[in-house]
mmCIF file of C-alpha atoms in Angstrom:
data_model
loop_
_atom_site.group_PDB
_atom_site.id
_atom_site.type_symbol
_atom_site.label_atom_id
_atom_site.label_comp_id
_atom_site.label_asym_id
_atom_site.label_seq_id
_atom_site.Cartn_x
_atom_site.Cartn_y
_atom_site.Cartn_z
ATOM 1 C CA UNK Q 753 -28.859 12.199 53.165
ATOM 2 C CA UNK Q 754 -25.312 11.019 52.402
ATOM 3 C CA UNK Q 755 -23.885 8.854 55.171
ATOM 4 C CA UNK Q 756 -20.588 8.217 53.441
ATOM 5 C CA UNK Q 757 -21.520 4.650 52.528
ATOM 6 C CA UNK Q 758 -22.438 3.162 49.200
ATOM 7 C CA UNK Q 759 -24.121 0.099 50.642
ATOM 8 C CA UNK Q 760 -27.677 0.331 51.963
ATOM 9 C CA UNK Q 761 -27.928 -0.279 55.674
ATOM 10 C CA UNK Q 762 -24.291 0.588 56.473
ATOM 11 C CA UNK Q 763 -23.583 3.378 58.860
ATOM 12 C CA UNK Q 764 -20.659 5.696 58.370
ATOM 13 C CA UNK Q 765 -18.432 6.047 61.390
ATOM 14 C CA UNK Q 766 -16.489 9.198 62.011
ATOM 15 C CA UNK Q 767 -12.812 8.509 62.413
ATOM 16 C CA UNK Q 768 -10.955 10.030 65.313
ATOM 17 C CA UNK Q 769 -7.813 11.365 63.727
ATOM 18 C CA UNK Q 770 -5.360 13.447 65.597
ATOM 19 C CA UNK Q 771 -2.558 15.533 64.209
ATOM 20 C CA UNK Q 772 0.084 13.131 65.514
ATOM 21 C CA UNK Q 773 0.100 11.086 62.287
ATOM 22 C CA UNK Q 774 0.739 14.232 60.260
ATOM 23 C CA UNK Q 775 3.580 15.281 62.551
ATOM 24 C CA UNK Q 776 5.073 11.796 62.512
ATOM 25 C CA UNK Q 777 4.905 11.566 58.711
ATOM 26 C CA UNK Q 778 6.403 15.041 58.453
ATOM 27 C CA UNK Q 779 9.353 13.929 60.599
ATOM 28 C CA UNK Q 780 9.853 10.627 58.777
ATOM 29 C CA UNK Q 781 9.329 12.077 55.322
ATOM 30 C CA UNK Q 782 12.902 13.311 55.017
ATOM 31 C CA UNK Q 783 14.570 10.131 56.236
ATOM 32 C CA UNK Q 784 16.356 7.902 53.776
ATOM 33 C CA UNK Q 785 18.224 8.247 50.543
ATOM 34 C CA UNK Q 786 17.609 11.246 48.330
ATOM 35 C CA UNK Q 787 19.277 9.628 45.333
ATOM 36 C CA UNK Q 788 17.343 9.734 42.059
ATOM 37 C CA UNK Q 789 14.946 6.838 41.500
ATOM 38 C CA UNK Q 790 16.920 5.313 38.627
ATOM 39 C CA UNK Q 791 19.948 5.059 40.945
ATOM 40 C CA UNK Q 792 17.922 3.535 43.782
ATOM 41 C CA UNK Q 793 16.494 0.945 41.380
ATOM 42 C CA UNK Q 794 19.916 -0.586 40.694
ATOM 43 C CA UNK Q 795 21.680 -2.031 43.741
ATOM 44 C CA UNK Q 796 25.266 -1.678 42.485
ATOM 45 C CA UNK Q 797 24.695 1.867 41.273
ATOM 46 C CA UNK Q 798 23.068 2.841 44.575
ATOM 47 C CA UNK Q 799 25.939 1.400 46.640
ATOM 48 C CA UNK Q 800 28.421 3.236 44.407
ATOM 49 C CA UNK Q 801 26.409 6.425 44.883
ATOM 50 C CA UNK Q 802 26.477 5.987 48.664
ATOM 51 C CA UNK Q 803 30.236 5.348 48.662
ATOM 52 C CA UNK Q 804 30.750 8.517 46.608
ATOM 53 C CA UNK Q 805 28.568 10.581 48.935
ATOM 54 C CA UNK Q 806 30.397 9.155 51.960
ATOM 55 C CA UNK Q 807 33.831 9.976 50.523
ATOM 56 C CA UNK Q 808 32.840 13.527 49.557
ATOM 57 C CA UNK Q 809 31.217 14.103 52.967
ATOM 58 C CA UNK Q 810 34.278 12.668 54.702
ATOM 59 C CA UNK Q 811 36.580 15.001 52.765
ATOM 60 C CA UNK Q 812 34.455 18.011 53.754
ATOM 61 C CA UNK Q 813 34.297 16.944 57.427
ATOM 62 C CA UNK Q 814 38.074 16.346 57.567
ATOM 63 C CA UNK Q 815 38.631 19.773 55.980
ATOM 64 C CA UNK Q 816 36.415 21.287 58.674
ATOM 65 C CA UNK Q 817 38.339 19.496 61.413
ATOM 66 C CA UNK Q 818 41.593 20.844 59.967
ATOM 67 C CA UNK Q 819 40.059 24.333 59.958
ATOM 68 C CA UNK Q 820 39.226 24.208 63.674
ATOM 69 C CA UNK Q 821 42.724 25.271 64.850
ATOM 70 C CA UNK Q 822 43.481 27.118 61.594
ATOM 71 C CA UNK Q 823 41.765 30.198 60.191
ATOM 72 C CA UNK Q 824 38.482 29.303 58.591
ATOM 73 C CA UNK Q 825 34.889 28.423 59.385
ATOM 74 C CA UNK Q 826 35.616 24.948 60.799
ATOM 75 C CA UNK Q 827 32.267 24.179 62.414
ATOM 76 C CA UNK Q 828 30.317 25.447 59.415
ATOM 77 C CA UNK Q 829 32.309 23.185 57.114
ATOM 78 C CA UNK Q 830 31.858 20.201 59.457
ATOM 79 C CA UNK Q 831 28.088 20.705 59.497
ATOM 80 C CA UNK Q 832 28.210 21.088 55.713
ATOM 81 C CA UNK Q 833 29.843 17.671 55.487
ATOM 82 C CA UNK Q 834 27.185 16.261 57.795
ATOM 83 C CA UNK Q 835 24.530 17.756 55.493
ATOM 84 C CA UNK Q 836 26.169 16.005 52.543
ATOM 85 C CA UNK Q 837 26.050 12.715 54.451
ATOM 86 C CA UNK Q 838 22.424 13.425 55.419
ATOM 87 C CA UNK Q 839 21.406 13.297 51.768
ATOM 88 C CA UNK Q 840 22.089 9.560 51.841
ATOM 89 C CA UNK Q 841 22.327 8.231 55.405
ATOM 90 C CA UNK Q 842 19.582 8.158 58.031
ATOM 91 C CA UNK Q 843 22.066 8.341 60.943
ATOM 92 C CA UNK Q 844 23.416 11.659 59.620
ATOM 93 C CA UNK Q 845 19.870 12.989 59.189
ATOM 94 C CA UNK Q 846 19.096 12.128 62.810
ATOM 95 C CA UNK Q 847 22.340 13.745 64.024
ATOM 96 C CA UNK Q 848 21.532 16.920 62.092
ATOM 97 C CA UNK Q 849 17.986 17.033 63.502
ATOM 98 C CA UNK Q 850 19.331 16.614 67.046
ATOM 99 C CA UNK Q 851 21.931 19.332 66.449
ATOM 100 C CA UNK Q 852 19.357 21.740 65.016
ATOM 101 C CA UNK Q 853 17.064 21.119 68.000
ATOM 102 C CA UNK Q 854 19.884 21.731 70.509
ATOM 103 C CA UNK Q 855 21.035 24.901 68.712
ATOM 104 C CA UNK Q 856 17.477 26.224 68.686
ATOM 105 C CA UNK Q 857 17.077 25.485 72.396
ATOM 106 C CA UNK Q 858 20.410 27.185 73.180
ATOM 107 C CA UNK Q 859 19.422 30.245 71.152
ATOM 108 C CA UNK Q 860 16.122 30.501 73.010
ATOM 109 C CA UNK Q 861 17.890 30.181 76.367
ATOM 110 C CA UNK Q 862 20.457 32.805 75.363
ATOM 111 C CA UNK Q 863 17.693 35.252 74.480
ATOM 112 C CA UNK Q 864 16.028 34.812 77.865
ATOM 113 C CA UNK Q 865 16.328 38.171 79.703
ATOM 114 C CA UNK Q 866 17.379 36.548 82.987
ATOM 115 C CA UNK Q 867 20.157 34.592 81.300
ATOM 116 C CA UNK Q 868 21.336 37.647 79.361
ATOM 117 C CA UNK Q 869 21.420 39.735 82.538
ATOM 118 C CA UNK Q 870 23.392 37.016 84.337
ATOM 119 C CA UNK Q 871 25.875 36.745 81.461
ATOM 120 C CA UNK Q 872 26.408 40.512 81.368
ATOM 121 C CA UNK Q 873 27.004 40.614 85.133
ATOM 122 C CA UNK Q 874 29.458 37.696 84.986
ATOM 123 C CA UNK Q 875 31.316 39.305 82.075
ATOM 124 C CA UNK Q 876 31.580 42.611 83.944
ATOM 125 C CA UNK Q 877 32.880 40.854 87.085
ATOM 126 C CA UNK Q 878 35.439 38.946 84.971
ATOM 127 C CA UNK Q 879 36.634 42.159 83.327
ATOM 128 C CA UNK Q 880 37.015 43.861 86.727
ATOM 129 C CA UNK Q 881 39.069 40.913 88.040
ATOM 130 C CA UNK Q 882 41.331 40.971 84.961
ATOM 131 C CA UNK Q 883 41.776 44.751 85.249
ATOM 132 C CA UNK Q 884 42.734 44.451 88.942
ATOM 133 C CA UNK Q 885 45.258 41.687 88.178
ATOM 134 C CA UNK Q 886 46.812 43.707 85.339
ATOM 135 C CA UNK Q 887 46.952 46.761 87.602
ATOM 136 C CA UNK Q 888 48.721 44.802 90.350
ATOM 137 C CA UNK Q 889 51.224 43.409 87.831
ATOM 138 C CA UNK Q 890 51.980 46.849 86.374
ATOM 139 C CA UNK Q 891 52.285 48.384 89.876
ATOM 140 C CA UNK Q 892 54.675 45.652 91.024
ATOM 141 C CA UNK Q 893 56.817 45.182 87.889
ATOM 142 C CA UNK Q 894 56.131 48.268 85.810
ATOM 143 C CA UNK Q 895 55.843 48.354 82.066
ATOM 144 C CA UNK Q 896 59.019 47.448 80.215
ATOM 145 C CA UNK Q 897 58.865 47.538 76.469
ATOM 146 C CA UNK Q 898 60.614 44.615 74.749
ATOM 147 C CA UNK Q 899 62.984 46.896 72.833
ATOM 148 C CA UNK Q 900 64.247 48.483 76.066
ATOM 149 C CA UNK Q 901 65.293 45.260 77.772
ATOM 150 C CA UNK Q 902 69.021 45.283 78.487
ATOM 151 C CA UNK Q 903 71.137 42.184 78.326
ATOM 152 C CA UNK Q 904 71.739 40.913 81.835
#
C-alpha cells in the first residue's frame, strides 16, 4: 500500500486545500509588468520602457478626454489608455479590475426586470411631462417659424 511516503514508518497526511489559493493566484497572476524578460533584467532599460508606456498611455488618455465634448468615442479611448498603462503598472491594473467589476454589476442591475420596468415607467412619465410642457408653450405662444419673424 502506498502511503505517499518514501521513508518507512512515516504516515502521509492529507492536506486540506481549498480553492481560495487558486483564486488568489489567478487574481495576482496578471499583476506587474508585462515587459519582455530581457527588458526586465536591465534596470535602465526597464525604467525607459515604463516611461515610454506611461507617455503613450498618457497621450491616449488625453486624446480620450479631448474626445469627451467632441465627436468620438471618448470613454473607450480613455479605457484604452488605461489598458496601455495596465501592461506596466499595478495601480492601472487594479483600476481596470475595479472598473470591470462595477460595469458588470451595473449591467446585471440594468437587466433586472424590476429595474427595467421602473426605468420604462419613469421614461414614460418624463415624456408625458415634456409633451404637456411643449403643448402649453405652443398653446400660449403659438408656433412661429424663424423665417417669418418680423423686425420689431
